[in-house]
XYZ file of C-alpha atoms in Angstrom:
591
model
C -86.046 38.297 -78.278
C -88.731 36.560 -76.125
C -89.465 37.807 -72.703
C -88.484 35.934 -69.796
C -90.616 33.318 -68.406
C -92.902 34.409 -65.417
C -91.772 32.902 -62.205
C -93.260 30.123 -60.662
C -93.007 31.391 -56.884
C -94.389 34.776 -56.024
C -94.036 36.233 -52.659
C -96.422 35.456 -50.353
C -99.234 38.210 -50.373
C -100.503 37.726 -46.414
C -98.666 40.324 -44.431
C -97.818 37.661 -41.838
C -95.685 35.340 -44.014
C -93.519 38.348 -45.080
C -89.988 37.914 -42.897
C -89.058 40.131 -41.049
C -86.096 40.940 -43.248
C -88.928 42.177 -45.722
C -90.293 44.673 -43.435
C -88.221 46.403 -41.323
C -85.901 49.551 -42.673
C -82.455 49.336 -43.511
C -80.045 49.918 -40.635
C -77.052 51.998 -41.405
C -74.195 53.697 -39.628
C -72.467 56.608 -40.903
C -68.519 57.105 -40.730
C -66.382 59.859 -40.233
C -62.652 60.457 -40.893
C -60.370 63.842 -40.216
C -57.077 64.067 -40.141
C -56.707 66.788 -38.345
C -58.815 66.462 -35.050
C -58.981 69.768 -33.042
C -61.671 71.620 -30.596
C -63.165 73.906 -33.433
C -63.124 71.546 -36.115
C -66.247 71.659 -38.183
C -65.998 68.787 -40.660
C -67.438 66.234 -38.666
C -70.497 67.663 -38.440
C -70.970 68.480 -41.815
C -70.282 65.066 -42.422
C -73.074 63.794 -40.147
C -75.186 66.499 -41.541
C -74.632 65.003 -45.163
C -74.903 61.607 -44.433
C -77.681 61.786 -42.246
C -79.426 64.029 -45.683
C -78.956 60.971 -47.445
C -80.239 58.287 -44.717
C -83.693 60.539 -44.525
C -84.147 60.322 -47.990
C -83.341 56.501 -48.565
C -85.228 55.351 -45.643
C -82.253 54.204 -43.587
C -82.593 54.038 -40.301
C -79.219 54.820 -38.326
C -78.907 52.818 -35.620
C -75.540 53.841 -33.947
C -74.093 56.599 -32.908
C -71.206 58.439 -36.363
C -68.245 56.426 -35.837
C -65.558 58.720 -35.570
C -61.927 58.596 -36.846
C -60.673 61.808 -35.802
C -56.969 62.946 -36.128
C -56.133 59.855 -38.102
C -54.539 59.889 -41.689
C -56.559 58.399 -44.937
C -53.515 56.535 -46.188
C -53.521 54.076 -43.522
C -56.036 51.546 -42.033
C -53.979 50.512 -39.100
C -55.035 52.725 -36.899
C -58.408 53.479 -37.540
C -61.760 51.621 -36.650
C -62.087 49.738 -40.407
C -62.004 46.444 -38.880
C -64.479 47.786 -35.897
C -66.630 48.137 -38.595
C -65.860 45.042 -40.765
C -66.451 42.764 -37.500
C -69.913 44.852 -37.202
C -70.590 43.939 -40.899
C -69.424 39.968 -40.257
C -72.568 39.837 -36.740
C -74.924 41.488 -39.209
C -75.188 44.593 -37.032
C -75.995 46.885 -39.845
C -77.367 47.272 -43.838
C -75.929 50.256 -45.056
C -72.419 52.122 -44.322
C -72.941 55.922 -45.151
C -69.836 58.463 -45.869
C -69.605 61.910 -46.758
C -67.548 61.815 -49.542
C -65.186 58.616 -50.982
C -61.875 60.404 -49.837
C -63.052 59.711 -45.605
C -63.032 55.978 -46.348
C -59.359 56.253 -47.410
C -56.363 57.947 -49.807
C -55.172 54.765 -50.478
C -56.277 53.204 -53.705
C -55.593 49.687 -53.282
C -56.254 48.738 -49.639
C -59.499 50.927 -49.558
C -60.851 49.024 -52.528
C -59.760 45.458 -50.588
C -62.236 46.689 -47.362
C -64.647 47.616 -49.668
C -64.599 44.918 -50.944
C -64.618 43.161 -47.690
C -67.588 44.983 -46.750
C -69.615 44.198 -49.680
C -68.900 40.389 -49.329
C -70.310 40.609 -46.215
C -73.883 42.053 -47.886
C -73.123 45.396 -47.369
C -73.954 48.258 -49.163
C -71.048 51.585 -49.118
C -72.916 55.022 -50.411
C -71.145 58.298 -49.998
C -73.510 61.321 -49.432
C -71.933 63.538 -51.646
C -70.674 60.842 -54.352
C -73.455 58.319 -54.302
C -72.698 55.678 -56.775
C -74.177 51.901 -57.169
C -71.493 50.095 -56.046
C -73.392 47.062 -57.215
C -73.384 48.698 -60.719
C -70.507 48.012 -63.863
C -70.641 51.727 -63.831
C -70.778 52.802 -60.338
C -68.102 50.490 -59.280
C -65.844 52.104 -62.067
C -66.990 55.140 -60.906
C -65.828 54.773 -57.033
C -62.682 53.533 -58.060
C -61.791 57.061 -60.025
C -62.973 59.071 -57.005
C -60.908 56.808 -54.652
C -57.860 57.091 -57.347
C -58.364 60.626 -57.145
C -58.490 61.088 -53.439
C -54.954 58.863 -53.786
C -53.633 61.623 -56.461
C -54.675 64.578 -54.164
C -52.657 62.887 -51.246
C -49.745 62.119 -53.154
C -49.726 65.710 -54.456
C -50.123 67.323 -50.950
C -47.157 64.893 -49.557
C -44.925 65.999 -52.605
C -45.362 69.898 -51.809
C -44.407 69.285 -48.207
C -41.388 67.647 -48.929
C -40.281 70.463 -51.551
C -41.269 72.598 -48.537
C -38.745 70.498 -46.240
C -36.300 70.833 -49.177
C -36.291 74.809 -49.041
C -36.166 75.128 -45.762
C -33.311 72.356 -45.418
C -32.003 74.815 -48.203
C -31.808 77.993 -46.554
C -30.532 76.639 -43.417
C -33.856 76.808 -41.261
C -35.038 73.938 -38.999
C -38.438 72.661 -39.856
C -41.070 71.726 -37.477
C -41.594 72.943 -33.577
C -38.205 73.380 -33.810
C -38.534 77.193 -35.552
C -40.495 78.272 -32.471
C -37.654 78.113 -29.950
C -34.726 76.004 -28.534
C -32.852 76.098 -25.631
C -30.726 79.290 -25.144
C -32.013 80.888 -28.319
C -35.218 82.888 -29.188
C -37.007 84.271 -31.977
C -37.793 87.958 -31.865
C -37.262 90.691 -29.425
C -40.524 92.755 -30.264
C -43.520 90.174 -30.896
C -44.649 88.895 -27.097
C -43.954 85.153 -26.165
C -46.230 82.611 -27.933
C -49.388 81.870 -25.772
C -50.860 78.331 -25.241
C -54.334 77.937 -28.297
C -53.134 81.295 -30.210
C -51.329 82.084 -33.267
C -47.656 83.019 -32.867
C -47.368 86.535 -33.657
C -44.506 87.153 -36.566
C -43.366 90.550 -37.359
C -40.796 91.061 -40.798
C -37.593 90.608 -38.269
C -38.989 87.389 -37.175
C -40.721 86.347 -40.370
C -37.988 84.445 -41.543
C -37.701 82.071 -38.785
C -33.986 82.571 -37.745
C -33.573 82.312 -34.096
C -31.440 84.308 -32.241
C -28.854 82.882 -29.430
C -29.881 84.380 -25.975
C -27.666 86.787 -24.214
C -30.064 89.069 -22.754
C -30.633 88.035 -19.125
C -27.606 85.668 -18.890
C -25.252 83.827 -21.620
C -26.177 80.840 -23.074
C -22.774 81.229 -25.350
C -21.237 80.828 -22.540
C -23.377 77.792 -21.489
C -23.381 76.130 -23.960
C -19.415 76.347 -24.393
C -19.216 74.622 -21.020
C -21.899 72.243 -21.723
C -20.277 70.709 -25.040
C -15.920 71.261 -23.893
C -16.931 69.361 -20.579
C -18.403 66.253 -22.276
C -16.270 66.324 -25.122
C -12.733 67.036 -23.803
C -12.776 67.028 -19.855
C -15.488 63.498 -19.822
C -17.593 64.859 -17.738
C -20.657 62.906 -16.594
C -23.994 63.963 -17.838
C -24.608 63.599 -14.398
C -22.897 66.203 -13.547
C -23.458 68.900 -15.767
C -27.495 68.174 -15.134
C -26.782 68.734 -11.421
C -24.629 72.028 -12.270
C -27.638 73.139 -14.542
C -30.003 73.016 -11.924
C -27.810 74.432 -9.603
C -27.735 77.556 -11.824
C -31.220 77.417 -11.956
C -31.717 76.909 -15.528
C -34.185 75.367 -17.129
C -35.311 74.064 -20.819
C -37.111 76.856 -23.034
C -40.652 75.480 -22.200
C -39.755 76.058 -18.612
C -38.858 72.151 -17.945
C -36.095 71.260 -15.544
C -33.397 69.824 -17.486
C -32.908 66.302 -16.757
C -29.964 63.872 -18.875
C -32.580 62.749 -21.668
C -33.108 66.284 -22.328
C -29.505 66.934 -21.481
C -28.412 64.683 -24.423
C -31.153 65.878 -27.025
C -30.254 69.455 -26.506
C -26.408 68.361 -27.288
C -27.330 65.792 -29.958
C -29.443 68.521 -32.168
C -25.673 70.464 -32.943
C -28.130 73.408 -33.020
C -25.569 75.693 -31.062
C -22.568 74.943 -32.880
C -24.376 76.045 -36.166
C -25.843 73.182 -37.679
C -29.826 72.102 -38.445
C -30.641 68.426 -38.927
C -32.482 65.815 -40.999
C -33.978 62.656 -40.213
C -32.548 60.395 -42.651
C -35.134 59.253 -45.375
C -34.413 55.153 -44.470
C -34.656 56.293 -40.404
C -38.326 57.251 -41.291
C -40.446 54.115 -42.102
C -39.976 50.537 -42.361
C -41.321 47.384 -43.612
C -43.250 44.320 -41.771
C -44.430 41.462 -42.954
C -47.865 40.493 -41.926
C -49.146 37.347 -41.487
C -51.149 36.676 -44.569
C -47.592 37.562 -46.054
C -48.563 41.289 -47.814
C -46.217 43.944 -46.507
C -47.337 47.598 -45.005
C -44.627 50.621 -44.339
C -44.718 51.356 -40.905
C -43.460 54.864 -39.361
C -40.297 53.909 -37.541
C -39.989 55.401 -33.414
C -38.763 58.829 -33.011
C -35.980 57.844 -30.539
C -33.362 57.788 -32.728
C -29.554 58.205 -31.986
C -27.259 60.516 -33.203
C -26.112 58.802 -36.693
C -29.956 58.781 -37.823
C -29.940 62.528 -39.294
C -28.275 64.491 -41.500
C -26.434 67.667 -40.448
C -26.812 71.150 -42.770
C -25.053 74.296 -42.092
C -27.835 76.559 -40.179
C -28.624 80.312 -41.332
C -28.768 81.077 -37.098
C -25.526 82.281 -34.943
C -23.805 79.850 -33.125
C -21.657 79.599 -30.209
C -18.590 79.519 -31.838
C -17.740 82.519 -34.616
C -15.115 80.244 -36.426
C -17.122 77.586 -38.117
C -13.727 75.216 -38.053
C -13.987 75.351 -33.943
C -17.611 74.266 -34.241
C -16.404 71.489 -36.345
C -13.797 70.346 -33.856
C -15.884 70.244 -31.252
C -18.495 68.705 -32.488
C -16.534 66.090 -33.802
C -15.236 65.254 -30.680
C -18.600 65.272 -29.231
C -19.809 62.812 -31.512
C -17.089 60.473 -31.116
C -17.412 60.102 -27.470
C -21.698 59.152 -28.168
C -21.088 56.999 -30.353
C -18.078 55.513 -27.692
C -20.664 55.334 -25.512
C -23.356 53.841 -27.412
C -20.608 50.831 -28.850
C -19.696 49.829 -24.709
C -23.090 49.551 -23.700
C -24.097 46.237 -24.081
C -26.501 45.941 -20.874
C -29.733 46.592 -23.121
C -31.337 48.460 -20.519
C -35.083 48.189 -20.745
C -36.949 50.688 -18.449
C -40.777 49.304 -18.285
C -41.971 48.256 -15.621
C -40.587 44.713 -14.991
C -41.681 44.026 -10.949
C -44.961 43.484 -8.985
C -44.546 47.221 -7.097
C -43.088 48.870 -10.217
C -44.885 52.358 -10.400
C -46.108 51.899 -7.335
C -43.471 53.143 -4.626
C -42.599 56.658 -3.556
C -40.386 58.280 -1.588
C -41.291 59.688 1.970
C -38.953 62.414 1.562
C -40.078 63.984 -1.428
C -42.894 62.087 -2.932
C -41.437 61.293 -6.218
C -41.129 58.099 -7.242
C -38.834 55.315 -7.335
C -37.344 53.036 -9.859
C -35.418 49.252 -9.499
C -31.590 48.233 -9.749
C -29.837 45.483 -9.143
C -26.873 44.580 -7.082
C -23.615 43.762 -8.672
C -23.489 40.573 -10.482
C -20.338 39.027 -8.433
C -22.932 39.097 -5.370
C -26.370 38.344 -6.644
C -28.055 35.427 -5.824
C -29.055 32.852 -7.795
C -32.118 33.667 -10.417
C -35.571 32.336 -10.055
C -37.842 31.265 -12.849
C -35.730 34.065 -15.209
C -36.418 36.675 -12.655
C -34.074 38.341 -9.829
C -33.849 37.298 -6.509
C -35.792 39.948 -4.776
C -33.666 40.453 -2.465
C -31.277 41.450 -5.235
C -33.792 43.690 -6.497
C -33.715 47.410 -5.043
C -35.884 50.083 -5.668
C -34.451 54.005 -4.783
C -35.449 57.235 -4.920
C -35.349 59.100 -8.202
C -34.911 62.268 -7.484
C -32.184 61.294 -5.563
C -30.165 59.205 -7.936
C -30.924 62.340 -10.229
C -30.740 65.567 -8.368
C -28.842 64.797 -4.747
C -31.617 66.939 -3.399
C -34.054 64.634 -2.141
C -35.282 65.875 1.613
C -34.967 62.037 2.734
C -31.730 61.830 1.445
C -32.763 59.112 -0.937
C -34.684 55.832 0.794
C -34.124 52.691 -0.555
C -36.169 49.391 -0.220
C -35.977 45.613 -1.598
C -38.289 43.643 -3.683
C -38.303 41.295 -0.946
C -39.171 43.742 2.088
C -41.755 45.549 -0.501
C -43.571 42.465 -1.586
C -43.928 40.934 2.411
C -45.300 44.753 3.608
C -48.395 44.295 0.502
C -48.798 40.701 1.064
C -49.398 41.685 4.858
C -51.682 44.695 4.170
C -53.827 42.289 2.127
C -54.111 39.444 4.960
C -55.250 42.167 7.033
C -57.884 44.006 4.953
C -59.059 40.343 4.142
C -59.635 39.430 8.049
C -60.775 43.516 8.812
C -64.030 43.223 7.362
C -65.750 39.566 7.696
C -68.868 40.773 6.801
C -68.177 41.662 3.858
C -69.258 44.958 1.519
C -72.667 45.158 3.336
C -70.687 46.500 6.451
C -70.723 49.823 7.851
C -67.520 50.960 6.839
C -67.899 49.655 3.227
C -71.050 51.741 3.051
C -69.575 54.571 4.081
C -66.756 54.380 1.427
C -69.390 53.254 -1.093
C -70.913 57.067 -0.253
C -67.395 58.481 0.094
C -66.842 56.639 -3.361
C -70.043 58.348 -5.078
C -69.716 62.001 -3.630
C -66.029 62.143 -4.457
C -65.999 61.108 -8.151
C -67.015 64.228 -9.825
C -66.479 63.947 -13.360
C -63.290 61.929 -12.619
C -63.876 59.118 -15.394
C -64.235 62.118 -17.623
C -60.934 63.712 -16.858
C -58.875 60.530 -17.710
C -60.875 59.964 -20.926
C -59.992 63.155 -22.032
C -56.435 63.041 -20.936
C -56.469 59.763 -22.816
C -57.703 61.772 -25.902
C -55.142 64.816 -25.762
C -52.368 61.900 -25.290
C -53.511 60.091 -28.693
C -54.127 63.922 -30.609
C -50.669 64.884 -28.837
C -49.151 61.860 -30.274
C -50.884 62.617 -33.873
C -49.622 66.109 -33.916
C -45.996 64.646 -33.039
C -46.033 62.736 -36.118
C -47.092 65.303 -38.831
C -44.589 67.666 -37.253
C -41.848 65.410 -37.797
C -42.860 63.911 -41.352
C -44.561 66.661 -42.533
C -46.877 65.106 -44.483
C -50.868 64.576 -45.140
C -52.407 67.987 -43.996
C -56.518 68.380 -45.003
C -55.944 71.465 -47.390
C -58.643 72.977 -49.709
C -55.976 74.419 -51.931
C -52.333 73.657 -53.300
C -49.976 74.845 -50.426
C -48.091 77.338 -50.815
C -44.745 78.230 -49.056
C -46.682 80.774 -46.511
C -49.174 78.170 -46.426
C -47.005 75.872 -45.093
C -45.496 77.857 -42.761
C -48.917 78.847 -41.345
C -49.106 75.415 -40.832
C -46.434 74.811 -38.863
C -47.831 77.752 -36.543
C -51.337 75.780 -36.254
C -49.865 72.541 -35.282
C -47.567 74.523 -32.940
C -50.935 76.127 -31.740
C -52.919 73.000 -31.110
C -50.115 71.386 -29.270
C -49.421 74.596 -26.360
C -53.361 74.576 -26.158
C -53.441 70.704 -25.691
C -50.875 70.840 -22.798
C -52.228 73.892 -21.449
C -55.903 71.416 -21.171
C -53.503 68.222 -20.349
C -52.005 70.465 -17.696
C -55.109 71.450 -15.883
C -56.859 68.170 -16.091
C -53.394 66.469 -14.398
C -53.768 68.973 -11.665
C -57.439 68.591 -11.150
C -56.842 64.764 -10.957
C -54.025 65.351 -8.622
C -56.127 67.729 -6.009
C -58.740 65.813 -5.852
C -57.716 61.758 -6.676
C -60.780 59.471 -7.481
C -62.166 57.313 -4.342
C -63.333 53.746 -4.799
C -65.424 51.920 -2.799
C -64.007 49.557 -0.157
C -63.923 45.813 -2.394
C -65.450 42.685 0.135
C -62.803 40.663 2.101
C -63.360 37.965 -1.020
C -61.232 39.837 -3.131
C -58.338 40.451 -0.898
C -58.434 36.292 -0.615
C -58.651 35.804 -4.038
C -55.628 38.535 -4.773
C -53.692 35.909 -1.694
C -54.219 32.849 -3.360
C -53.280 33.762 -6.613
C -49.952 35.485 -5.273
C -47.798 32.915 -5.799
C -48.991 31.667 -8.972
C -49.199 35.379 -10.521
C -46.467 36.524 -12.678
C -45.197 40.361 -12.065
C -47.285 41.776 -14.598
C -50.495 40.221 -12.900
C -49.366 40.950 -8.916
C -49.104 44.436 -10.722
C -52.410 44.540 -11.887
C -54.308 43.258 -9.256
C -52.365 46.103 -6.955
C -53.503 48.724 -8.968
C -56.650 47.792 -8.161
C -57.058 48.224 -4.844
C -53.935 50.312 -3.818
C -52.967 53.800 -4.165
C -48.876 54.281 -3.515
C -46.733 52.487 -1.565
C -44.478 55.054 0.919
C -41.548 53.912 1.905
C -39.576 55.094 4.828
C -36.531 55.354 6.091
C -35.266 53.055 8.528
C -34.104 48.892 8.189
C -37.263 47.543 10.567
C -39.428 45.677 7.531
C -42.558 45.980 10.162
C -42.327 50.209 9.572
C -40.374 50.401 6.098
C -43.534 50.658 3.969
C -47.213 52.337 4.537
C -49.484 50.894 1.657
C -52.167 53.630 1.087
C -55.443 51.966 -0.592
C -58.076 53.552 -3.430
C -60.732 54.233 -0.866
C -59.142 56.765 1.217
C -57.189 59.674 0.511
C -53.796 59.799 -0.878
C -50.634 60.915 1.496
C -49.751 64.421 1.216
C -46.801 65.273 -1.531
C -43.872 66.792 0.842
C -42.986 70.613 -0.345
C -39.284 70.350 -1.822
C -37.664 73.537 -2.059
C -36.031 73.230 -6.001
C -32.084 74.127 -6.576
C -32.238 77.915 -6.903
């Protein structure tokens, strides 16, 4: 066979006519992906390490910092930053992608070859450190797809032992999840020392099992628990009220959590004390959209679920009642006055924040917040523009509608009175300071602003962070599913799983805990805005839906204190961003 022709163009051989294109190095990024994202993880840097190997020897010059995905599951692309990246590759921000091995781009055959291929559309080239294949090859494309289809396999093999791990432990009669570390009025073991927040639960051969024991050491949560469920279910008693006689007995949830009627009803709901352990039902756990392109994706469906969403199994712990028929009665009876309650409500109560001083009010008597209701609907006025009246609108204290134990005995304010006391505080900061944020008092807040933030930015980032890994955690405890494991699990494997992700949760709210106090002694300080933007809020007042009035108040006010009295001139003190926040009043809690 003759050889090809010669060409007729060459390249040009003067340095100077070479593009740029020609000359410069490749620019890559490398990406990293962990499902499991915790303080002494090492995996992302071993990933860097690798990739960064393979950059030095290719001469690719990384131009960004590793894009992480940490805490986030391979058999998904929702949630992670794939698109980040695929926007990067569209602006032309980069040559090369670079991954440790084919399994961090994804366990998902299918969808991880459509970015791919995505990616490569866009001119970009995909190398895995550890794996490196042409992907512009016959061969090396063949061969990407196997280790993707593999990574797929290894997934689908980890998710099938957990669930035959669910299945024995749904078997025996054992809760799975958090749930085997302790629920209300029963405990685990009565030699190995209470679990501590970032350290492995200590388990001893009368606790190894998992079977908790119902509490009657210090007082009798039998007994408690008896009144709790023959109230509700025979006498109707209010939730209401039995929250108001728990605190008056001083008890509190296992964490240490005053019981409120959300925790009221999930203690009840569970059936825990009357012997049974439940199971979320398999078509309560994910669910199908559409999206707009018309392919379909399985979604995880929310954990608030009501009672009919689970399955109930005859538990292996003691329960309140020694004749399992009287557990059956009762709970029967308490189930048909939920779901009695659940059919009659039809006012579709949503609780987000729906008014321009939602979030933003607070009690003088005991600092807590307060949330909106409206008046009766034979006396409210006529809507406006699909909202309330605001004079129909009033806001009252929580802890009060709650508890009965507010020291203020439970102020109460309207929209109306709440909205003229802000739009007043604005006219006057916007006349207060004509000349503007080059005035004295600016300055000095500006300086205020500057010595006072210490590290404050930082704090909410992280709490931001242990929210999302919180959230993460949340969802492998209750599916159970996609853990990074070496080896096949085993049934003490798995249970020594449970105890990590029990482990990094305490050790995340022990850090969320701090980092909420530290915020709360010392609140960040802004500087003082210019009268301009107190205008500008004014003028665009009564244009500005609720969400936006919201917004723009969060901006330059603190809290809202509201006081008690009917004279609108006193009823509220606005508190702004640049100066301190009031002082919390000390409420002495039902003993």
């Amino acid at each position: 066979m003759a050889p090809a022709p010669a060409p007729i163009r060459l390249r040009p051989s003067v340095e100077d006519n070479v593009p740029d294109t020609f000359k410069r190095k490749k620019r890559g990024i490398i990406y990293v992906r962990v499902s499991i994202a915790r303080q002494d993880m090492i995996s992302p840097e071993l990933q860097v390490g690798h990739a960064q190997q393979l950059a030095d020897a290719n001469n690719i010059d990384v131009v960004l910092e590793p894009i992480m995905d940490l805490g986030e599951s391979g058999r998904g692309f929702e949630e992670r930053k794939i698109e980040d990246i695929k926007q990067m590759a569209r602006n032309g921000e980069f040559d090369v992608l670079i991954l440790w091995i084919w399994s961090r781009f994804g366990r998902n055959l299918k969808e991880s070859l459509q970015h791919l291929d995505d990616l490569m559309a866009y001119g970009i080239e995909v190398r895995a450190a550890r794996e490196d294949f042409d992907g512009k090859t016959t061969i090396g494309r063949f061969a990407i797809a196997q280790m993707l289809n593999i990574a797929e396999l290894e997934s689908n093999q980890k998710s099938d032992q957990w669930k035959d791990a669910i299945e024995r432990r749904k078997t025996k009669g054992l809760p799975h999840g958090s749930a085997g570390r302790g629920k209300f009025g029963y405990y685990r073991c009565d030699t190995c020392p209470p679990p501590e927040p970032g350290k492995p639960m200590d388990k001893c051969p009368k606790c190894k099992e998992g079977i908790l024991k119902l509490d009657e050491r210090q007082r009798s949560y039998r007994a408690i628990y008896r009144r709790l469920y023959e109230s509700y279910s025979f006498q109707n008693a209010s939730t209401r009220s039995l929250v108001l006689w728990l605190r008056k007995q001083g008890i509190v949830n296992w964490t240490g959590r005053e019981i409120d009627a959300g925790d009221l009803y999930s203690i009840l709901d569970s059936g825990f004390a009357l012997g049974f352990v439940r199971y979320t039902l398999p078509e309560e756990l994910h669910k199908v959209i559409t999206r707009e392109d018309g392919t379909t994706k399985t979604v995880r469906k929310s954990a608030h679920r009501d009672i009919t969403a689970y399955l109930y199994y005859k538990g292996k712990h003691e329960a309140i009642y020694e004749d399992e028929v009287e557990c059956e009665k009762v709970w029967d009876a308490y189930v048909a006055r939920r779901l009695s309650g659940r059919d009659n409500d039809d006012k579709n109560h949503d609780h987000s924040a729906k008014y321009s001083v939602s979030g933003s009010l607070t009690c003088f008597g005991c600092g807590e917040k307060m949330h909106s209701m409206l008046r009766a609907k034979k006396v409210q006025r006529p809507w406006i523009n699909g909202f309330p009246d605001p004079f129909d609108v009033l806001f009252r204290c929580t802890r009060h509608m709650k508890f009965k134990d507010c020291p203020g005995g439970g102020v109460y304010v309207t929209l109306k009175v709440a909205e003229d006391s802000v739009k007043k505080w604005l006219s006057k900061q916007a006349e207060a300071d004509p000349e503007g944020a080059e005035s004295v008092p600016a300055r000095a807040a500006q300086a205020q602003a500057q010595a006072g933030d210490n590290g404050y930015d930082d704090d909410l980032l992280r709490l931001q962070g242990i929210e999302h890994d919180l959230a993460q955690i949340r969802k492998k405890e209750d599916k159970l599913t996609e853990a990074v494991l070496d080896e096949l699990i085993s049934k003490d494997a798995a249970r020594r799983k449970r105890a990590e992700y029990d482990t990094q949760k305490s050790a995340l709210q022990a850090e969320g805990a701090q980092i909420k106090k530290r915020i709360a002694d010392k609140p960040r300080i802004i500087a003082r805005p210019d009268a301009s933007a107190f205008t500008s809020v004014l003028s665009l007042w009564e244009v500005a839906d609720h969400a936006d009035r919201r917004r723009m108040l969060r901006t330059v006010i603190r809290t809202i204190r509201v006081n008690r009295g009917r004279n609108p001139e006193t009823k509220c003190d606005v508190w702004s961003l640049w100066e301190a926040p009031p002082a919390k009043p000390d409420v002495v809690k039902a003993a």
